[in-house]
Short mmCIF file of C-alpha atoms in Angstrom, two decimals:
data_model
loop_
_atom_site.label_atom_id
_atom_site.label_comp_id
_atom_site.label_asym_id
_atom_site.label_seq_id
_atom_site.Cartn_x
_atom_site.Cartn_y
_atom_site.Cartn_z
CA MET N 1375 0.00 0.00 0.00
CA LYS N 1376 0.98 3.61 -0.47
CA ILE N 1377 -0.14 6.50 1.72
CA GLU N 1378 -2.53 8.37 -0.54
CA GLY N 1379 -3.96 11.03 1.73
CA VAL N 1380 -3.76 12.61 5.19
CA ASP N 1381 -6.73 14.69 6.35
CA PHE N 1382 -6.99 16.72 9.55
CA PHE N 1383 -10.19 17.59 11.40
CA TYR N 1384 -9.99 20.49 13.85
CA LEU N 1385 -12.78 19.92 16.37
CA SER N 1386 -13.77 22.24 19.19
CA MET N 1387 -16.39 22.90 21.80
CA PRO N 1388 -18.32 26.14 21.18
CA GLU N 1389 -16.52 27.75 24.10
CA VAL N 1390 -12.95 26.95 25.21
CA THR N 1391 -11.95 28.04 28.72
CA THR N 1392 -8.70 28.26 30.68
CA ALA N 1393 -9.58 25.10 32.64
CA ALA N 1394 -6.85 22.43 32.45
CA ASP N 1395 -9.13 20.25 30.35
CA GLY N 1396 -7.59 18.90 27.16
CA SER N 1397 -10.91 17.56 25.89
CA GLN N 1398 -12.20 21.00 24.88
CA ASP N 1399 -10.79 20.67 21.37
CA ALA N 1400 -9.12 17.97 19.29
CA LEU N 1401 -7.16 17.33 16.11
CA VAL N 1402 -8.27 14.05 14.54
CA VAL N 1403 -6.24 12.56 11.68
CA ARG N 1404 -7.53 10.37 8.84
CA VAL N 1405 -5.00 8.48 6.72
CA SER N 1406 -5.92 6.69 3.47
CA ALA N 1407 -3.95 3.85 1.89
CA GLY N 1408 -4.85 0.81 -0.19
CA GLY N 1409 -8.58 1.48 0.06
CA LEU N 1410 -8.44 1.49 3.86
CA ILE N 1411 -8.77 4.25 6.46
CA GLY N 1412 -6.83 4.71 9.69
CA TRP N 1413 -7.57 7.19 12.49
CA GLY N 1414 -5.34 9.01 14.96
CA GLU N 1415 -5.45 11.95 17.35
CA CYS N 1416 -2.84 14.62 18.11
CA GLU N 1417 -2.44 16.04 21.62
CA ALA N 1418 -1.51 19.63 20.83
CA SER N 1419 -2.82 22.89 19.42
CA PRO N 1420 -4.87 21.80 16.38
CA LEU N 1421 -4.16 24.78 14.14
CA VAL N 1422 -0.41 24.81 14.79
CA SER N 1423 -0.22 21.07 14.16
CA ILE N 1424 -2.03 21.39 10.83
CA ALA N 1425 0.40 24.12 9.84
CA ALA N 1426 3.35 21.83 10.55
CA PHE N 1427 2.03 19.39 7.95
CA VAL N 1428 1.65 21.95 5.16
CA THR N 1429 4.11 24.75 5.97
CA PRO N 1430 6.49 25.74 3.13
CA MET N 1431 10.01 24.38 3.49
CA SER N 1432 12.40 26.73 5.29
CA HIS N 1433 15.52 24.67 4.50
CA GLY N 1434 16.63 21.06 4.22
CA ALA N 1435 16.16 20.26 7.91
CA CYS N 1436 12.93 22.26 8.24
CA ARG N 1437 10.53 20.65 5.80
CA PRO N 1438 6.79 20.09 6.25
CA VAL N 1439 5.80 16.77 7.80
CA SER N 1440 3.87 15.98 4.61
CA ALA N 1441 7.16 15.69 2.68
CA SER N 1442 8.08 12.55 4.66
CA VAL N 1443 4.63 10.96 4.70
CA LEU N 1444 2.67 11.28 1.48
CA GLY N 1445 3.31 8.60 -1.13
CA ARG N 1446 5.27 6.35 1.24
CA ASP N 1447 4.90 2.57 1.42
CA LEU N 1448 2.89 1.09 4.28
CA ASN N 1449 3.17 -2.68 4.34
CA ALA N 1450 4.92 -3.49 7.64
CA PRO N 1451 5.83 -1.92 11.00
CA GLU N 1452 9.29 -1.21 9.61
CA ASP N 1453 7.71 1.21 7.12
CA ILE N 1454 6.23 3.26 9.98
CA HIS N 1455 9.61 3.35 11.74
CA ALA N 1456 11.29 4.50 8.51
CA ILE N 1457 8.81 7.34 8.03
CA ALA N 1458 9.28 8.36 11.68
CA ALA N 1459 13.04 8.57 11.17
CA ASP N 1460 12.59 10.79 8.12
CA VAL N 1461 10.17 13.10 9.94
CA ALA N 1462 12.70 13.47 12.78
CA TYR N 1463 15.56 14.21 10.37
CA TYR N 1464 13.96 16.36 7.72
CA SER N 1465 11.72 18.32 10.12
CA MET N 1466 14.19 18.59 13.01
CA ASP N 1467 13.86 22.40 13.10
CA LEU N 1468 10.08 22.29 12.90
CA LEU N 1469 9.33 21.98 16.59
CA GLN N 1470 5.66 21.05 16.17
CA ALA N 1471 6.57 18.14 13.91
CA ALA N 1472 6.53 15.52 16.70
CA HIS N 1473 3.01 16.46 17.73
CA THR N 1474 1.69 16.47 14.17
CA TRP N 1475 3.43 13.18 13.40
CA SER N 1476 2.03 11.55 16.56
CA GLY N 1477 -1.54 11.56 15.26
CA ILE N 1478 -0.47 10.42 11.81
CA GLU N 1479 1.62 7.62 13.28
CA MET N 1480 -1.34 6.37 15.35
CA ALA N 1481 -3.46 6.31 12.21
CA LEU N 1482 -0.80 4.31 10.36
CA TRP N 1483 -0.83 1.60 13.03
CA ASP N 1484 -4.63 1.61 12.90
CA LEU N 1485 -4.57 1.28 9.13
CA LEU N 1486 -1.87 -1.40 9.07
CA GLY N 1487 -3.74 -3.38 11.72
CA LYS N 1488 -6.89 -3.28 9.61
CA ALA N 1489 -4.94 -4.42 6.56
CA ARG N 1490 -3.54 -7.39 8.48
CA GLY N 1491 -6.60 -8.11 10.61
CA GLU N 1492 -4.60 -7.70 13.85
CA PRO N 1493 -4.73 -5.29 16.78
CA ALA N 1494 -1.95 -2.71 17.00
CA TRP N 1495 -0.57 -4.28 20.19
CA LYS N 1496 0.16 -7.49 18.27
CA LEU N 1497 1.96 -5.54 15.56
CA LEU N 1498 4.03 -3.96 18.35
CA GLY N 1499 5.21 -7.43 19.37
CA TYR N 1500 2.92 -8.57 22.19
CA SER N 1501 1.33 -12.01 22.20
CA ARG N 1502 -1.55 -11.01 24.48
CA ALA N 1503 -3.07 -7.94 26.11
CA TRP N 1504 -3.55 -7.80 29.88
CA PRO N 1505 -6.45 -5.98 31.55
CA LYS N 1506 -5.64 -2.67 33.22
CA LEU N 1507 -6.89 -1.06 36.43
CA PRO N 1508 -8.23 2.37 35.44
CA TYR N 1509 -7.83 5.38 37.66
CA ALA N 1510 -10.50 8.02 37.26
CA SER N 1511 -8.64 11.15 36.19
CA VAL N 1512 -10.27 14.35 37.48
CA LEU N 1513 -9.38 17.86 38.59
CA PHE N 1514 -9.25 18.90 42.24
CA GLY N 1515 -12.38 20.62 43.47
CA ALA N 1516 -12.26 24.34 44.25
CA THR N 1517 -12.63 23.38 47.91
CA PRO N 1518 -11.79 20.27 49.96
CA ALA N 1519 -15.53 19.61 50.25
CA GLU N 1520 -15.83 19.47 46.44
CA THR N 1521 -12.80 17.16 46.24
CA PHE N 1522 -14.33 14.88 48.87
CA ALA N 1523 -17.59 14.72 46.92
CA ARG N 1524 -15.76 13.87 43.67
CA ALA N 1525 -13.74 11.15 45.37
CA ARG N 1526 -16.84 9.64 46.96
CA ASP N 1527 -18.67 9.67 43.62
CA ILE N 1528 -15.71 7.97 41.95
CA ARG N 1529 -15.81 5.11 44.46
CA GLU N 1530 -19.58 4.83 44.07
CA GLN N 1531 -19.04 4.41 40.32
CA GLY N 1532 -16.86 1.37 41.05
CA PHE N 1533 -13.39 2.84 40.49
CA GLN N 1534 -10.66 1.55 42.79
CA ALA N 1535 -8.28 4.42 42.01
CA ALA N 1536 -8.41 8.13 41.29
CA LYS N 1537 -6.04 10.91 40.32
CA PHE N 1538 -6.70 14.49 41.34
CA GLY N 1539 -4.83 17.27 39.60
CA TRP N 1540 -4.06 20.90 38.97
CA ALA N 1541 -5.37 24.06 40.64
CA PRO N 1542 -5.97 24.82 43.43
CA PHE N 1543 -3.19 22.37 44.34
CA GLY N 1544 0.03 24.29 45.00
CA GLU N 1545 -1.48 27.29 46.79
CA SER N 1546 0.04 26.37 50.17
CA PRO N 1547 1.16 23.25 52.04
CA GLU N 1548 -1.72 23.70 54.47
CA SER N 1549 -4.46 24.01 51.84
CA ASP N 1550 -2.95 21.15 49.83
CA ALA N 1551 -2.98 18.94 52.94
CA LEU N 1552 -6.70 19.62 53.36
CA GLN N 1553 -7.29 18.67 49.72
CA LEU N 1554 -5.34 15.42 50.14
CA ASP N 1555 -7.18 14.57 53.37
CA ALA N 1556 -10.51 15.13 51.59
CA ALA N 1557 -9.53 12.97 48.63
CA ARG N 1558 -8.42 10.13 50.90
CA GLU N 1559 -11.58 10.30 52.97
CA GLY N 1560 -13.76 10.25 49.87
CA LEU N 1561 -11.89 7.35 48.27
CA GLY N 1562 -11.81 5.28 51.42
CA ALA N 1563 -8.93 3.54 53.13
CA ASP N 1564 -8.32 1.03 50.33
CA GLY N 1565 -8.57 3.38 47.33
CA ILE N 1566 -5.47 4.14 45.27
CA LEU N 1567 -4.81 7.90 45.48
CA LEU N 1568 -2.69 9.69 42.88
CA VAL N 1569 -1.83 13.40 42.60
CA ASP N 1570 -0.99 15.54 39.54
CA ALA N 1571 0.64 18.88 40.40
CA GLY N 1572 0.58 20.15 36.81
CA GLN N 1573 4.20 21.43 36.98
CA VAL N 1574 3.11 24.09 39.49
CA PHE N 1575 6.41 24.00 41.44
CA VAL N 1576 8.52 24.69 38.30
CA GLU N 1577 11.93 23.65 39.79
CA ASP N 1578 11.36 24.39 43.48
CA VAL N 1579 12.30 21.14 45.22
CA GLU N 1580 11.70 22.57 48.70
CA ALA N 1581 8.16 23.65 47.87
CA ALA N 1582 7.32 20.25 46.38
CA SER N 1583 8.92 18.46 49.34
CA ALA N 1584 6.70 20.42 51.73
CA ARG N 1585 3.76 18.33 50.45
CA LEU N 1586 5.36 14.95 51.11
CA LYS N 1587 4.32 14.67 54.75
CA ALA N 1588 0.63 15.02 53.87
CA MET N 1589 1.10 12.61 50.95
CA GLU N 1590 2.71 10.03 53.20
CA ARG N 1591 -0.13 10.37 55.72
CA ASN N 1592 -2.71 9.88 52.96
CA ARG N 1593 -0.79 7.05 51.26
CA VAL N 1594 -0.40 8.76 47.88
CA THR N 1595 0.96 6.25 45.36
CA PHE N 1596 2.53 8.77 43.02
CA PHE N 1597 3.16 12.51 42.79
CA GLU N 1598 2.92 13.49 39.12
CA GLU N 1599 4.70 16.31 37.30
CA PRO N 1600 5.74 18.55 40.18
CA PHE N 1601 8.20 20.19 37.76
CA GLY N 1602 8.66 20.93 34.07
CA GLY N 1603 9.40 17.95 31.89
CA GLN N 1604 13.11 18.74 31.43
CA SER N 1605 13.94 19.63 35.05
CA LEU N 1606 15.98 16.47 35.59
CA SER N 1607 17.99 17.72 38.59
CA ALA N 1608 14.83 18.75 40.42
CA TYR N 1609 13.17 15.41 39.67
CA HIS N 1610 16.23 13.55 40.91
CA ALA N 1611 16.39 15.49 44.19
CA LEU N 1612 12.68 15.12 44.92
CA SER N 1613 12.66 11.43 43.98
CA GLN N 1614 15.19 10.70 46.71
CA ARG N 1615 13.16 12.53 49.34
CA ALA N 1616 9.87 11.05 48.18
CA ALA N 1617 11.21 7.50 48.40
CA ALA N 1618 11.63 7.93 52.16
CA ALA N 1619 7.94 8.91 52.37
CA GLY N 1620 6.84 5.92 50.27
CA VAL N 1621 5.71 8.17 47.43
CA GLY N 1622 6.74 7.56 43.82
CA ILE N 1623 7.48 10.48 41.52
CA ALA N 1624 5.82 10.36 38.11
CA GLY N 1625 6.41 12.28 34.91
CA GLY N 1626 6.85 12.05 31.18
CA GLU N 1627 3.71 13.35 29.52
CA ALA N 1628 5.66 16.36 28.21
CA ALA N 1629 8.17 14.11 26.42
CA HIS N 1630 8.01 14.60 22.67
CA ASN N 1631 10.64 11.98 21.89
CA ARG N 1632 11.88 8.71 23.36
CA GLN N 1633 15.09 10.20 24.73
CA MET N 1634 13.30 12.80 26.88
CA ALA N 1635 11.31 10.05 28.57
CA GLU N 1636 14.32 7.78 29.07
CA HIS N 1637 16.28 10.65 30.64
CA LEU N 1638 13.54 11.11 33.23
CA ILE N 1639 14.02 7.45 34.15
CA ASP N 1640 17.81 7.33 34.00
CA PHE N 1641 18.67 10.76 35.43
CA GLY N 1642 15.45 12.08 36.97
CA GLY N 1643 14.76 9.01 39.07
CA VAL N 1644 11.03 8.81 38.37
CA ARG N 1645 9.32 5.61 39.47
CA TYR N 1646 6.39 6.01 37.06
CA ILE N 1647 6.88 7.10 33.46
CA GLN N 1648 3.75 8.52 31.83
CA ILE N 1649 3.65 8.69 28.05
CA ASP N 1650 1.18 10.46 25.81
CA CYS N 1651 1.14 8.83 22.37
CA GLY N 1652 -0.29 12.04 20.95
CA ARG N 1653 2.91 13.91 21.86
CA ILE N 1654 5.86 11.53 21.87
CA GLY N 1655 5.57 10.56 18.22
CA GLY N 1656 2.96 7.81 18.42
CA LEU N 1657 2.93 4.15 19.39
CA GLY N 1658 6.44 3.21 18.22
CA PRO N 1659 8.47 5.46 20.55
CA ALA N 1660 5.99 4.86 23.37
CA LYS N 1661 6.60 1.11 23.06
CA ALA N 1662 10.37 1.74 23.16
CA VAL N 1663 9.92 3.71 26.41
CA ALA N 1664 7.76 0.91 27.85
CA ASP N 1665 10.54 -1.59 27.09
CA HIS N 1666 13.14 0.69 28.70
CA ALA N 1667 10.97 1.23 31.77
CA ALA N 1668 10.39 -2.49 32.24
CA ALA N 1669 14.13 -3.16 32.03
CA LYS N 1670 14.81 -0.46 34.64
CA GLY N 1671 12.11 -1.56 37.09
CA VAL N 1672 10.04 1.57 36.44
CA THR N 1673 6.26 1.39 35.99
CA TYR N 1674 4.90 2.53 32.62
CA VAL N 1675 1.61 4.42 32.71
CA ASN N 1676 -0.38 5.83 29.82
CA HIS N 1677 -1.24 9.52 29.71
CA THR N 1678 -4.50 10.58 28.08
CA PHE N 1679 -7.24 13.08 28.76
CA THR N 1680 -9.26 13.08 25.56
CA SER N 1681 -11.33 10.62 23.51
CA ASN N 1682 -11.54 6.83 23.50
CA LEU N 1683 -9.52 6.91 20.27
CA ALA N 1684 -6.62 8.45 22.19
CA LEU N 1685 -7.31 6.13 25.13
CA SER N 1686 -7.03 3.01 22.95
CA ALA N 1687 -3.84 4.31 21.36
CA SER N 1688 -2.36 5.02 24.79
CA LEU N 1689 -2.99 1.45 25.95
CA GLN N 1690 -1.36 -0.32 22.98
CA PRO N 1691 2.34 0.30 23.90
CA PHE N 1692 2.07 -1.44 27.28
CA ALA N 1693 -0.83 -3.81 26.61
CA GLY N 1694 1.44 -6.85 27.00
CA LEU N 1695 3.10 -5.76 30.26
CA ARG N 1696 1.24 -7.70 32.93
CA ASP N 1697 2.76 -5.98 35.96
CA HIS N 1698 2.28 -2.44 34.62
CA ARG N 1699 -1.33 -2.40 35.62
CA ILE N 1700 -2.72 1.03 36.41
CA CYS N 1701 -3.87 3.28 33.59
CA GLU N 1702 -5.30 6.75 33.20
CA TYR N 1703 -9.01 6.84 32.40
CA PRO N 1704 -10.58 10.28 31.90
CA THR N 1705 -14.05 10.59 33.41
CA GLY N 1706 -14.88 14.29 33.14
CA LEU N 1707 -14.71 14.68 29.36
CA GLN N 1708 -16.40 17.35 27.29
CA PRO N 1709 -19.20 16.16 24.93
CA LEU N 1710 -16.81 16.46 21.95
CA ALA N 1711 -14.48 13.80 23.35
CA ARG N 1712 -17.30 11.54 24.53
CA GLU N 1713 -19.17 11.65 21.24
CA LEU N 1714 -16.21 11.33 18.86
CA THR N 1715 -16.21 7.52 18.96
CA LEU N 1716 -18.99 4.95 18.65
CA THR N 1717 -16.75 2.44 20.43
CA ARG N 1718 -16.46 2.87 24.20
CA ILE N 1719 -13.86 1.28 26.47
CA MET N 1720 -15.75 0.65 29.70
CA PRO N 1721 -14.76 -1.01 33.01
CA ASP N 1722 -15.98 -4.58 33.42
CA ALA N 1723 -17.67 -6.12 36.47
CA GLU N 1724 -14.30 -6.27 38.25
CA GLY N 1725 -13.54 -2.63 37.52
CA LEU N 1726 -10.90 -3.45 34.87
CA ILE N 1727 -10.66 -2.21 31.28
CA HIS N 1728 -9.50 -4.22 28.29
CA VAL N 1729 -7.49 -3.10 25.29
CA PRO N 1730 -9.65 -3.66 22.19
CA ASP N 1731 -9.00 -7.05 20.59
CA ALA N 1732 -9.88 -5.81 17.12
CA PRO N 1733 -7.87 -4.76 14.07
CA GLY N 1734 -5.82 -1.61 14.47
CA LEU N 1735 -6.89 0.52 17.40
CA GLY N 1736 -10.30 -1.15 17.46
CA ILE N 1737 -12.18 2.14 17.64
CA GLU N 1738 -14.97 3.31 15.34
CA ILE N 1739 -15.24 7.06 14.72
CA ASP N 1740 -18.64 8.76 14.56
CA PRO N 1741 -18.69 10.93 11.39
CA ALA N 1742 -21.67 12.85 12.77
CA ALA N 1743 -19.60 14.01 15.73
CA ILE N 1744 -16.84 15.23 13.41
CA ALA N 1745 -19.40 17.22 11.44
CA ARG N 1746 -20.97 18.58 14.61
CA TYR N 1747 -17.77 19.91 16.17
CA ARG N 1748 -15.68 20.68 13.07
CA VAL N 1749 -13.95 24.05 12.79
CA ASP N 1750 -13.52 25.17 9.19
CA VAL N 1751 -9.88 26.06 8.47
CA GLU N 1752 -8.07 27.35 5.44
CA ILE N 1753 -4.35 28.19 5.37
CA ARG N 1754 -3.21 30.45 2.54
CA VAL N 1755 0.31 31.59 1.70
CA ALA N 1756 1.04 34.06 -1.09
CA GLY N 1757 -2.48 33.63 -2.40
CA LYS N 1758 -2.20 29.82 -2.59
CA SER N 1759 -4.34 27.55 -0.44
CA LEU N 1760 -2.08 25.07 1.39
CA PHE N 1761 -4.83 23.52 3.49
CA LYS N 1762 -8.61 23.46 3.55
CA SER N 1763 -10.77 21.45 5.92
CA ALA N 1764 -11.80 18.08 4.55
CA MET N 1765 -15.43 17.08 4.38
#
């Protein structure tokens, strides 16, 4: 097969707010080859990512992503790896390239899986897919009382684990302790409690460490992204202190290549590495990070906060790792993300979720949802139309 077409669909809710909610808009990718269709989803600014695919060449190492993708062969996993290498080399100065390529790469695995009649996780080298324990991924409430209510509702829905994140966490050690106490009380003594700081401490190890006592008291399993994704020294220092409190440090969602993620493991000392397939370059590099993590005794965790298409993609790279069990499962999605797919990955009677055992990513897109939330886009340069929204 040859890659004949790549279409982008910029989707958005009618109103986008400053809330740390990545499901308010989306960039969905459709790839055509050999009479088949594959779907993917980028985790980045939709308009900027589209531009990276069609932008005029600046020089030999700053070419549009399209130059490495269109017309290429797609008959085996090795073809996807070869295209990825060309995108990295020929678009190395196009900083959005990794994000744009991520959605395309997902769609290629989806398409190749459909061509071969196999799920993507088998194409990645796994012989079976193990069920995962989903943690409900939500934001902290504005008050401890709201956080308590959210935690209680999560347990009533049957979830055994929950992650609370972002503001108002970080305001003060005292207010954060009250939030953690409320989350623990709402989840119950046996619930798995996870915390996402949303990089609020920047590189301030002392400020982040001031939360460890309350985390230890509330048996927090991991403390996610206290710092920026490249703050390796800060991660290393906090990881040592957190270990004494029985808290694991987590990070990696900001990684837009395999090396960034591996450095967090090797030099940052994280105990949980969280990878977003919509940012790191797709399933291939995510699988490489999962292999590295397993070899280093670090737990791989998916990162996702959008649709079930992105959720399925995020599960594929560690589907075959039996002991890497917990997984992110967004529960507070905007209608756009909920309605995008006809296929839904739902917890079973034991509270576990299963990676789709169907060709490709195993997710069916709802064309009506794309039409409902589509934002019309046209990019023109020097009077020439480089991109216009597909129908």
